[in-house]
mmCIF file of C-alpha atoms (C1' of nucleotides) in Angstrom:
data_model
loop_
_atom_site.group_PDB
_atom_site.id
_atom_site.type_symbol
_atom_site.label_atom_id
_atom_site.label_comp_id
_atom_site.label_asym_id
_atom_site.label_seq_id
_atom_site.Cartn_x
_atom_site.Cartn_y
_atom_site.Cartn_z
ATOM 1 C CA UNK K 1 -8.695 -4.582 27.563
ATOM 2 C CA UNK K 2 -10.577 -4.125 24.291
ATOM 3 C CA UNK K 3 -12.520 -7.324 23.702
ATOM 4 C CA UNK K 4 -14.709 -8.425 20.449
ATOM 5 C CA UNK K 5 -17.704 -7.362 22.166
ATOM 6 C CA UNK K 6 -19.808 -4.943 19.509
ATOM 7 C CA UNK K 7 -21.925 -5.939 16.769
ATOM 8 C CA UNK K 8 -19.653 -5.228 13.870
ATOM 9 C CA UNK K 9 -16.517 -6.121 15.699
ATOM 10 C CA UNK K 10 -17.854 -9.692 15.914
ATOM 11 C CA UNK K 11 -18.626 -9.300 12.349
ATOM 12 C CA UNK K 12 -15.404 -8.643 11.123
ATOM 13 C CA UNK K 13 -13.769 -10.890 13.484
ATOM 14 C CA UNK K 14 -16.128 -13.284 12.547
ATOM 15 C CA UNK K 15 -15.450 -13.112 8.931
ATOM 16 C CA UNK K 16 -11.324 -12.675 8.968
ATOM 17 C CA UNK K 17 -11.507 -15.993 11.284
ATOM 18 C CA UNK K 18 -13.005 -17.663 8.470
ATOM 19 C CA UNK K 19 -10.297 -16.879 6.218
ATOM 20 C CA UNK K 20 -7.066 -17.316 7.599
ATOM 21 C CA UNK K 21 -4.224 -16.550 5.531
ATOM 22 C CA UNK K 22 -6.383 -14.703 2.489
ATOM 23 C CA UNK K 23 -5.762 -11.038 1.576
ATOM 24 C CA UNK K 24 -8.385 -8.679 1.635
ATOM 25 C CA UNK K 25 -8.885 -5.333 0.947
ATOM 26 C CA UNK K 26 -10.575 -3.169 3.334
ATOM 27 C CA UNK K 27 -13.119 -2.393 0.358
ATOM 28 C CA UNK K 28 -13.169 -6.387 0.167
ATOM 29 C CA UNK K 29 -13.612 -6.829 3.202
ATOM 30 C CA UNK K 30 -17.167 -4.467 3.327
ATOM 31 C CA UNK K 31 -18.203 -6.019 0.284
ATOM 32 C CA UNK K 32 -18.440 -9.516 1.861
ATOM 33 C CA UNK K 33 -20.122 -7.963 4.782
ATOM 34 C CA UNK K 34 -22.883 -6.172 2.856
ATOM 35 C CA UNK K 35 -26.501 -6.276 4.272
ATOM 36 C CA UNK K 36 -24.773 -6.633 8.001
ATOM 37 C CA UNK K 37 -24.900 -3.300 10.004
ATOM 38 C CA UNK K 38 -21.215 -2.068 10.057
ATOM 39 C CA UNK K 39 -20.535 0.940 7.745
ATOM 40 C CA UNK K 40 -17.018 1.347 5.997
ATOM 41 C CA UNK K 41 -15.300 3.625 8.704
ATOM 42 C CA UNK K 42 -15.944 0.777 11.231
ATOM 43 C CA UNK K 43 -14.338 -1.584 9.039
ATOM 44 C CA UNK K 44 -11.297 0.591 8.671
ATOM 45 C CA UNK K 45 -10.875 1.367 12.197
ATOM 46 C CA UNK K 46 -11.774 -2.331 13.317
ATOM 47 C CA UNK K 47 -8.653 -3.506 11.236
ATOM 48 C CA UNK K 48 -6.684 -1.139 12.572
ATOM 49 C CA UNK K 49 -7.436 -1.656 16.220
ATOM 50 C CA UNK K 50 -6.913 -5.835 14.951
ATOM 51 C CA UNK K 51 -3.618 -4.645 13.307
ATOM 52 C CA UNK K 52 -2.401 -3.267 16.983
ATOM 53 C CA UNK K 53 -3.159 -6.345 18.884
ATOM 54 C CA UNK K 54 -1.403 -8.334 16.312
ATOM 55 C CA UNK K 55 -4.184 -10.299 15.088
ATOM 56 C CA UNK K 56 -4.083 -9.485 11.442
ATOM 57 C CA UNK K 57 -0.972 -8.435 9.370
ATOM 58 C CA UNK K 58 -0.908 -5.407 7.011
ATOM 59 C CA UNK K 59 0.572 -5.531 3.523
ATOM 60 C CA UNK K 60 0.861 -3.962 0.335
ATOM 61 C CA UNK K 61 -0.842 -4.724 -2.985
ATOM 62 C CA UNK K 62 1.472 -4.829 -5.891
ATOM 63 C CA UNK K 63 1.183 -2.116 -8.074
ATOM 64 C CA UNK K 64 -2.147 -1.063 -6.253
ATOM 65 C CA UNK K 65 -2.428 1.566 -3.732
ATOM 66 C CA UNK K 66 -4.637 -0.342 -1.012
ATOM 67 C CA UNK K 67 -3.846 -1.928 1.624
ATOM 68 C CA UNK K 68 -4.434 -6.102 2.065
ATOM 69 C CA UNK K 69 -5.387 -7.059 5.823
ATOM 70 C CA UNK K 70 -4.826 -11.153 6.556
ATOM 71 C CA UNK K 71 -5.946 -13.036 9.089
ATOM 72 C CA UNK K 72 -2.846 -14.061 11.424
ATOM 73 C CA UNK K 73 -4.377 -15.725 14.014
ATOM 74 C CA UNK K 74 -3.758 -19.265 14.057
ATOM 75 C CA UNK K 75 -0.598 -20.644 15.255
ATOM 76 C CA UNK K 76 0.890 -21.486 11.648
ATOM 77 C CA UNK K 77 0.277 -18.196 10.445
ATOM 78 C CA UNK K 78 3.311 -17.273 12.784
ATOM 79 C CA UNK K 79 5.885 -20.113 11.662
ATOM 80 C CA UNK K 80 5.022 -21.466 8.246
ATOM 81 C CA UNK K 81 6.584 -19.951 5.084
ATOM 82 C CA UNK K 82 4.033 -18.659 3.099
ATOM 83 C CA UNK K 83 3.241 -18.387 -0.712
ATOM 84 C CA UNK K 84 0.609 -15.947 -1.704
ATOM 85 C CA UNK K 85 -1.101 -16.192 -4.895
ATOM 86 C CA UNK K 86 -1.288 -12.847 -6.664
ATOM 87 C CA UNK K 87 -4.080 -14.019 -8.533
ATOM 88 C CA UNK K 88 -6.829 -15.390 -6.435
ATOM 89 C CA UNK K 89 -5.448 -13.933 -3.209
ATOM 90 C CA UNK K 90 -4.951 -17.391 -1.408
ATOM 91 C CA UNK K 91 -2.325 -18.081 0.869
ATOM 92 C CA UNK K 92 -0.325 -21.268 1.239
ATOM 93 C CA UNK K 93 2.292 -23.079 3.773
ATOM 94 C CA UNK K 94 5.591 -24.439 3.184
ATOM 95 C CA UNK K 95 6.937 -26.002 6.049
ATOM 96 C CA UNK K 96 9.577 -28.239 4.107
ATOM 97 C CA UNK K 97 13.215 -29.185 5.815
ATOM 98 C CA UNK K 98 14.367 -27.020 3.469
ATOM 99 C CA UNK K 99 12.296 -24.277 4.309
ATOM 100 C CA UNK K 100 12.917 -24.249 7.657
ATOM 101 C CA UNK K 101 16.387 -24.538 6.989
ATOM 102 C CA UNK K 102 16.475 -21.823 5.289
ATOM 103 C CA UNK K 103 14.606 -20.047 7.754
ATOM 104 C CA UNK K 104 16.893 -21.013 10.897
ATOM 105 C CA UNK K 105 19.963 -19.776 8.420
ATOM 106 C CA UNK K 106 18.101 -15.800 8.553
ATOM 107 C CA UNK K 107 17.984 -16.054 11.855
ATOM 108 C CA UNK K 108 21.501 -17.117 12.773
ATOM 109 C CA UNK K 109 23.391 -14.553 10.669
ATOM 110 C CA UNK K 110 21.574 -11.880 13.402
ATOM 111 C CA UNK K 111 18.386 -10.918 10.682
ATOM 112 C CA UNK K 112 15.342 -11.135 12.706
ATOM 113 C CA UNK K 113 12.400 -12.167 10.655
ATOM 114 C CA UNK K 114 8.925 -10.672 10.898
ATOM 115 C CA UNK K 115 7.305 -14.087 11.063
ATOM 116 C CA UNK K 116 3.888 -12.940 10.455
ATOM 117 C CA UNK K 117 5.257 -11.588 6.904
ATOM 118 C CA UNK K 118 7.250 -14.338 5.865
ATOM 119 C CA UNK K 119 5.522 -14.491 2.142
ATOM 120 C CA UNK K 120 6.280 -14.945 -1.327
ATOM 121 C CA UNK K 121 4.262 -13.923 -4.047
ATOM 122 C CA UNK K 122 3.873 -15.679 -7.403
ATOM 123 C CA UNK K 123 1.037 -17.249 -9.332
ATOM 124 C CA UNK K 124 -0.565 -20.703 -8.054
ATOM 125 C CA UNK K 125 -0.762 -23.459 -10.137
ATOM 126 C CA UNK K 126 -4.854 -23.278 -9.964
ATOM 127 C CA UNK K 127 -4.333 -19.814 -11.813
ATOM 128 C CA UNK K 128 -1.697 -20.876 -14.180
ATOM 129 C CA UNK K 129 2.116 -19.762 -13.655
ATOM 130 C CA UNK K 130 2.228 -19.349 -17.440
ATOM 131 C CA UNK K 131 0.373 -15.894 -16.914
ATOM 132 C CA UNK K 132 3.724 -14.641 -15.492
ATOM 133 C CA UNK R 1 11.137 1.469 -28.333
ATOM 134 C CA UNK R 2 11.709 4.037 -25.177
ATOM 135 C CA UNK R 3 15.011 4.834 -23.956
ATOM 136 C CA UNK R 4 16.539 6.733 -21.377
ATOM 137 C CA UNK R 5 17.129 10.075 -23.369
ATOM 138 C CA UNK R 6 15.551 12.765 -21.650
ATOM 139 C CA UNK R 7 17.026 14.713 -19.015
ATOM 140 C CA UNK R 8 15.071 13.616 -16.494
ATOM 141 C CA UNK R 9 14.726 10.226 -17.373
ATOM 142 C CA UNK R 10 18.447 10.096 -17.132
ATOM 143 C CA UNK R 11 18.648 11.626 -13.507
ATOM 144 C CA UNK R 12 15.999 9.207 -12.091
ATOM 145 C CA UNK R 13 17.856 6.080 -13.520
ATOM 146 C CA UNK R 14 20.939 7.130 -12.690
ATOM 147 C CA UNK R 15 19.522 7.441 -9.097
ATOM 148 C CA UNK R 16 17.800 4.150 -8.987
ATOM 149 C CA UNK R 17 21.081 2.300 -10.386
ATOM 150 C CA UNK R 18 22.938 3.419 -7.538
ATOM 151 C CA UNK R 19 20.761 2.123 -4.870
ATOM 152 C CA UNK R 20 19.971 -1.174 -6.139
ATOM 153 C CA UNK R 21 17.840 -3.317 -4.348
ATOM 154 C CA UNK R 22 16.507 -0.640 -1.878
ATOM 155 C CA UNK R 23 13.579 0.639 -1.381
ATOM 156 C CA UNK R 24 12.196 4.246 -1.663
ATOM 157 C CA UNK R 25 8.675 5.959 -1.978
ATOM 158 C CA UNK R 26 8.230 8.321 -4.663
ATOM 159 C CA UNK R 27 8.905 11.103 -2.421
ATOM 160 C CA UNK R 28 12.228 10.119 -1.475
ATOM 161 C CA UNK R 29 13.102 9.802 -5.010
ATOM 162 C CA UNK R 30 12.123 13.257 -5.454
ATOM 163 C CA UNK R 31 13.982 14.756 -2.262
ATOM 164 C CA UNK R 32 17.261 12.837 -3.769
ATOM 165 C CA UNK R 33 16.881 14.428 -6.749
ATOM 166 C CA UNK R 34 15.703 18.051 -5.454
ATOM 167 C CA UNK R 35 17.995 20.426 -7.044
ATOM 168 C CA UNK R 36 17.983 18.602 -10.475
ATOM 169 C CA UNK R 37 15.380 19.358 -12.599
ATOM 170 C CA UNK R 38 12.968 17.334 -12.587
ATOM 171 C CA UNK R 39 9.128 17.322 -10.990
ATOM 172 C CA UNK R 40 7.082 15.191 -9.191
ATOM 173 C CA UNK R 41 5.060 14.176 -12.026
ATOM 174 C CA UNK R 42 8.091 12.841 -13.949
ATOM 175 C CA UNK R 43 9.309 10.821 -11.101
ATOM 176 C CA UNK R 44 6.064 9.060 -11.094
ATOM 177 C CA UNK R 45 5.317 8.744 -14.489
ATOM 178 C CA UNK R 46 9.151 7.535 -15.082
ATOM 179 C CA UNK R 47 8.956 5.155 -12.218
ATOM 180 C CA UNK R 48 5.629 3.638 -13.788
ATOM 181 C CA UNK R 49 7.211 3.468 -17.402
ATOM 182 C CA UNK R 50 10.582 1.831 -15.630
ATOM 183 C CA UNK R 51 7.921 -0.763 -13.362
ATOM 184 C CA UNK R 52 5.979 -1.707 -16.679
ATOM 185 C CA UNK R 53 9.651 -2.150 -18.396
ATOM 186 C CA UNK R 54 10.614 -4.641 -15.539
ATOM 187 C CA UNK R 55 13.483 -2.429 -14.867
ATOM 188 C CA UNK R 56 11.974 -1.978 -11.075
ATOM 189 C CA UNK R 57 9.522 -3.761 -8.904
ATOM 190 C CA UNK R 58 6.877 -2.114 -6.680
ATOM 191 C CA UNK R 59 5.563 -3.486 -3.384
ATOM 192 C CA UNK R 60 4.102 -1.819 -0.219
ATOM 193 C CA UNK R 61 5.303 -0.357 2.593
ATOM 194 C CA UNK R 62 4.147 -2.319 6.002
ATOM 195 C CA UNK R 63 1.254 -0.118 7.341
ATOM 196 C CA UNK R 64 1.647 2.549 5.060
ATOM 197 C CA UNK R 65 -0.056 3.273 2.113
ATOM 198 C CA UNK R 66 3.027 4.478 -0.347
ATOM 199 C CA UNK R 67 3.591 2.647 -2.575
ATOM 200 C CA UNK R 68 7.911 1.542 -2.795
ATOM 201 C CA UNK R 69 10.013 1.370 -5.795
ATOM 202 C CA UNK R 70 13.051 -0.743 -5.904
ATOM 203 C CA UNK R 71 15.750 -0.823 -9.108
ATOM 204 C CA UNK R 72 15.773 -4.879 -10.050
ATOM 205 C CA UNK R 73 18.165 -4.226 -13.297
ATOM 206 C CA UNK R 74 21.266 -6.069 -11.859
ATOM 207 C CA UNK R 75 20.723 -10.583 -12.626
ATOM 208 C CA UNK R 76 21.459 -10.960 -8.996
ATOM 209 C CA UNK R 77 18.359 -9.039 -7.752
ATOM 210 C CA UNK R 78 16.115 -11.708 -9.737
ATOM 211 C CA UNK R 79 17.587 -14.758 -8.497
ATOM 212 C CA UNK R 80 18.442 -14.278 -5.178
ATOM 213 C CA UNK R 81 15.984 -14.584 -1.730
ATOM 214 C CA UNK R 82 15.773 -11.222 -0.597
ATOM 215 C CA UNK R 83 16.067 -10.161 3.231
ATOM 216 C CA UNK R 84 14.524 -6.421 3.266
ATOM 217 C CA UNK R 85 15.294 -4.014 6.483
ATOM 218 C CA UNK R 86 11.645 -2.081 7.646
ATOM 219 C CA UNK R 87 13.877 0.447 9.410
ATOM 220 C CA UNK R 88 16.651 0.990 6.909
ATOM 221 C CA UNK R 89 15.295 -0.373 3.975
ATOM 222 C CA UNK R 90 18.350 -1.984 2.839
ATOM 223 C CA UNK R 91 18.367 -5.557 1.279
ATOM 224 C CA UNK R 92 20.613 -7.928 1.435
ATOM 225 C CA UNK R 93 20.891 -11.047 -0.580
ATOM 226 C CA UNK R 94 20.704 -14.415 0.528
ATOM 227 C CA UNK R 95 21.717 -17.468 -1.606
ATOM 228 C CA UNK R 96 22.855 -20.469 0.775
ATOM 229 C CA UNK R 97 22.086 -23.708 -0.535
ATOM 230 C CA UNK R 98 18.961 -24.065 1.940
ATOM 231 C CA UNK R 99 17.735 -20.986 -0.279
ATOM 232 C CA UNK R 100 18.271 -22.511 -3.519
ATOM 233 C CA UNK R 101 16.741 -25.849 -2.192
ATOM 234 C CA UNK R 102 13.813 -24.297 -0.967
ATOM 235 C CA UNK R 103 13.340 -22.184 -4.074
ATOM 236 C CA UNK R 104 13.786 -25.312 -5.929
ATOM 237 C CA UNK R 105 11.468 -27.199 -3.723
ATOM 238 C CA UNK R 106 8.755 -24.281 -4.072
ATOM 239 C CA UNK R 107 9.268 -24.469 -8.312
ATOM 240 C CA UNK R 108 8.640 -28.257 -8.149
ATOM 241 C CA UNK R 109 5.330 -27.540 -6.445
ATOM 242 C CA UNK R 110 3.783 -25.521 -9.457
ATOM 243 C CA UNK R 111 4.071 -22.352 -7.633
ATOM 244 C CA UNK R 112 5.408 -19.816 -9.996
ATOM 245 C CA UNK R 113 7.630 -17.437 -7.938
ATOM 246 C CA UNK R 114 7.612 -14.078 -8.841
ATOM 247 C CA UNK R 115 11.649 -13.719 -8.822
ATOM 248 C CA UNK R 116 11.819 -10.213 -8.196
ATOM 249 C CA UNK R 117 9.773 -10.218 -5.059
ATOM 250 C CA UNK R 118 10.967 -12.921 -3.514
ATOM 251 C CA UNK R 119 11.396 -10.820 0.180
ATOM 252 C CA UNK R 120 11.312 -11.733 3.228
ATOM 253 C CA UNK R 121 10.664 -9.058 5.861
ATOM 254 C CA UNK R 122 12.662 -8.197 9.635
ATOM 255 C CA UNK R 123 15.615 -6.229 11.223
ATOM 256 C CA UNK R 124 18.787 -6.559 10.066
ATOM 257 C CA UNK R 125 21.513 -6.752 12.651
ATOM 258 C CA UNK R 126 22.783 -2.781 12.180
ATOM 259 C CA UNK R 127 18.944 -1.799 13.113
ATOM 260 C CA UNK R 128 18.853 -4.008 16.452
ATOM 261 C CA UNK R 129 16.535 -7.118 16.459
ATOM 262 C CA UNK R 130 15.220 -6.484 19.827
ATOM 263 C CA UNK R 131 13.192 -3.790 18.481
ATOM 264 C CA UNK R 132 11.046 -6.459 16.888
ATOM 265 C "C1'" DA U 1 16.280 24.584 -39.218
ATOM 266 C "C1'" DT U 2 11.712 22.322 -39.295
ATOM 267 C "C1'" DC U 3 8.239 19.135 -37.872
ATOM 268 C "C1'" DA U 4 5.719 15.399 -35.790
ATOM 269 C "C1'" DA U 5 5.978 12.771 -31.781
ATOM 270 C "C1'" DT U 6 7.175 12.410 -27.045
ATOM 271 C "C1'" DT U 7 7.771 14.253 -22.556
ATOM 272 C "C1'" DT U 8 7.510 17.803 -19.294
ATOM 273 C "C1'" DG U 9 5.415 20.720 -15.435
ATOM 274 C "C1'" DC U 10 1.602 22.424 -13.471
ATOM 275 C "C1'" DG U 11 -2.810 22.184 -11.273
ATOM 276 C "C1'" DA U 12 -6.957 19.675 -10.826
ATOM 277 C "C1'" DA U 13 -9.103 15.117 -10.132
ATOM 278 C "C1'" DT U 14 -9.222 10.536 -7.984
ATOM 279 C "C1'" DC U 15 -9.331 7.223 -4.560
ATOM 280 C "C1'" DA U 16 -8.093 4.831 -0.293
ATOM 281 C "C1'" DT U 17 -7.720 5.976 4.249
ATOM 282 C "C1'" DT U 18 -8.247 8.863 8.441
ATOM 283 C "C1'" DC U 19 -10.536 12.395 11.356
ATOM 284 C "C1'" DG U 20 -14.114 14.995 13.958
ATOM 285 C "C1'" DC U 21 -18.147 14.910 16.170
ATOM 286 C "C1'" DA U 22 -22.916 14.038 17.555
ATOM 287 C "C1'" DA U 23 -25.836 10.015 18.289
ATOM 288 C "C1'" DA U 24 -26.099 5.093 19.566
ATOM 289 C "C1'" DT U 25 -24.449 1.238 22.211
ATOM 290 C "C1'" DC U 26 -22.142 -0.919 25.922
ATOM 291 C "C1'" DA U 27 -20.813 -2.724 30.740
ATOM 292 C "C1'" DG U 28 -21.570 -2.626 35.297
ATOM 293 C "C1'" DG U 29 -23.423 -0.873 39.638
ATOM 294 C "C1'" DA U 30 -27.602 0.687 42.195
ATOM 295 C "C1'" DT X 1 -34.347 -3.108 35.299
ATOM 296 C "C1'" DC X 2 -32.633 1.725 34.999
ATOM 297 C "C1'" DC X 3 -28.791 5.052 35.034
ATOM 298 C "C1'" DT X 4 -24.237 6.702 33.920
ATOM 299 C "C1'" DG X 5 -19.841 7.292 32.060
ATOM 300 C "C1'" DA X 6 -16.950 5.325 28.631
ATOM 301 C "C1'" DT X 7 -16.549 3.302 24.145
ATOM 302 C "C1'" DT X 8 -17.970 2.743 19.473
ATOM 303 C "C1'" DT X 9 -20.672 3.839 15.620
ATOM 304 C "C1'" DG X 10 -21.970 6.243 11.148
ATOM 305 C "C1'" DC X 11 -21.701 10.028 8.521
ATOM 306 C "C1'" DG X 12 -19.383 13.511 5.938
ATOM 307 C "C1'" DA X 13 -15.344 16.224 5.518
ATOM 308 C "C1'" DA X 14 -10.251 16.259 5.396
ATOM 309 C "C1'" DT X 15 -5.871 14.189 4.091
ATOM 310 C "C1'" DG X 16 -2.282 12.501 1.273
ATOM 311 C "C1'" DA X 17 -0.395 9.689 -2.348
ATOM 312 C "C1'" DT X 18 -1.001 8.937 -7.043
ATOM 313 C "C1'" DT X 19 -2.951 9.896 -11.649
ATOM 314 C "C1'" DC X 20 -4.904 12.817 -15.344
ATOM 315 C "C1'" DG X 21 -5.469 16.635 -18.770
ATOM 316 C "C1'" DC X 22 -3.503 19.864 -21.371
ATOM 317 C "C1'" DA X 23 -0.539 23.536 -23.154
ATOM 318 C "C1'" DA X 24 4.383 24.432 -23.558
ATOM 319 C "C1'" DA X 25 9.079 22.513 -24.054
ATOM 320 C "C1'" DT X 26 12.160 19.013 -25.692
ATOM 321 C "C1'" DT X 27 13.535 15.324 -28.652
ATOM 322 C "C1'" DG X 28 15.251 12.807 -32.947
ATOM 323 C "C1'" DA X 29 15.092 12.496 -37.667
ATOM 324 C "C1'" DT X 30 14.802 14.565 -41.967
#
DNA sequence: ATCAATTTGCGAATCATTCGCAAATCAGGA
DNA sequence: TCCTGATTTGCGAATGATTCGCAAATTGAT
């Protein structure tokens, strides 16, 4: 049973945990943990290990070719509807009636949802939607 | 103004158009088109031209890091809600009235959907849910 | 048929991610 | 606390998808 029990794995835990819901690069990710002791290939094989156990989801930039790493957590990570800002990166949860609606209507025509990747992308209206 | 007159341009159009909706890493487009002539290097630069034209949409692949290239030209692939297979890659379209609403709903919010990537990730019923 | 502009194919370069391996760290028992 | 085997780290090299550079081929218009 791997716990969180090394140095940098607390780090990384630490700092995913205090972003649920936000995309981050791996690069990102290192960035924010500069002047802590956990080099890049710890990072990368931290996430993946995280990836395995289900605590973070993987996903795929855009047009980019790295891959974003999100904090999945929390509860509502697993049943909200989310809407990702392409922008700044932020995540947020839509858990209308309509939504979940919507949501039971996937599931009863036999298409199982990946509910830790149930996002749609677009622009939020901090950033301006008329930049799309 | 570019068109579609070269040879190759042709062939990887022609391609794309008859899969719409699905998804494929550059590689795959290659293999389908292996025999024609036409190399690597124009499928990518094509597909980049076609992306920046709007005439297909990239996103990326769950863990992987390819990127995936899907033909959007047809109305219906910009205003549906997307359900996208992991293990086939098919998509199927989705526009109940929960859909709309929720679309609607999301709109009213001043969250600026980006309509061709409106997908929602699982198993579709051919592929077995139980796998999930 | 000719010419300038565009596009191709090839091989080399780039960049994120993964691997291999020796050194450091860890957990748990004596 | 000290030892010991197992796990994890950091580094640098390898991998693999994508992009770039450039000379040769193709294109469309005169």
């Amino acid at each position: 049973m791997t716990g969180y029990r090394t140095e940098q794995r607390k780090l990384l835990y630490a700092f995913l945990e205090q972003h649920p819901d936000e995309h981050f690069s791996a690069r990102e990710i290192a960035d924010g943990l500069s002047g802590h002791s956990i080099s890049l290939s710890a990072v990368y094989r931290n996430l993946s290990t995280m990836a395995d156990e289900g605590l973070i989801s993987r996903s795929g930039k855009d047009g980019g070719r790295e891959i974003l790493y999100r904090f999945t957590g929390a509860e509502e990570c697993r049943t909200a509807l989310h809407l990702a800002c392409t922008q700044c990166g932020k995540t947020f949860h839509m858990s209308t009636p309509a939504a979940q609606l919507m949501l039971e209507g996937i599931a009863s025509e036999g298409f199982c949802l990946d509910r830790t990747k149930t996002i749609l992308y677009g622009v939020c209206k901090k950033c301006g939607c008329e930049s799309v």
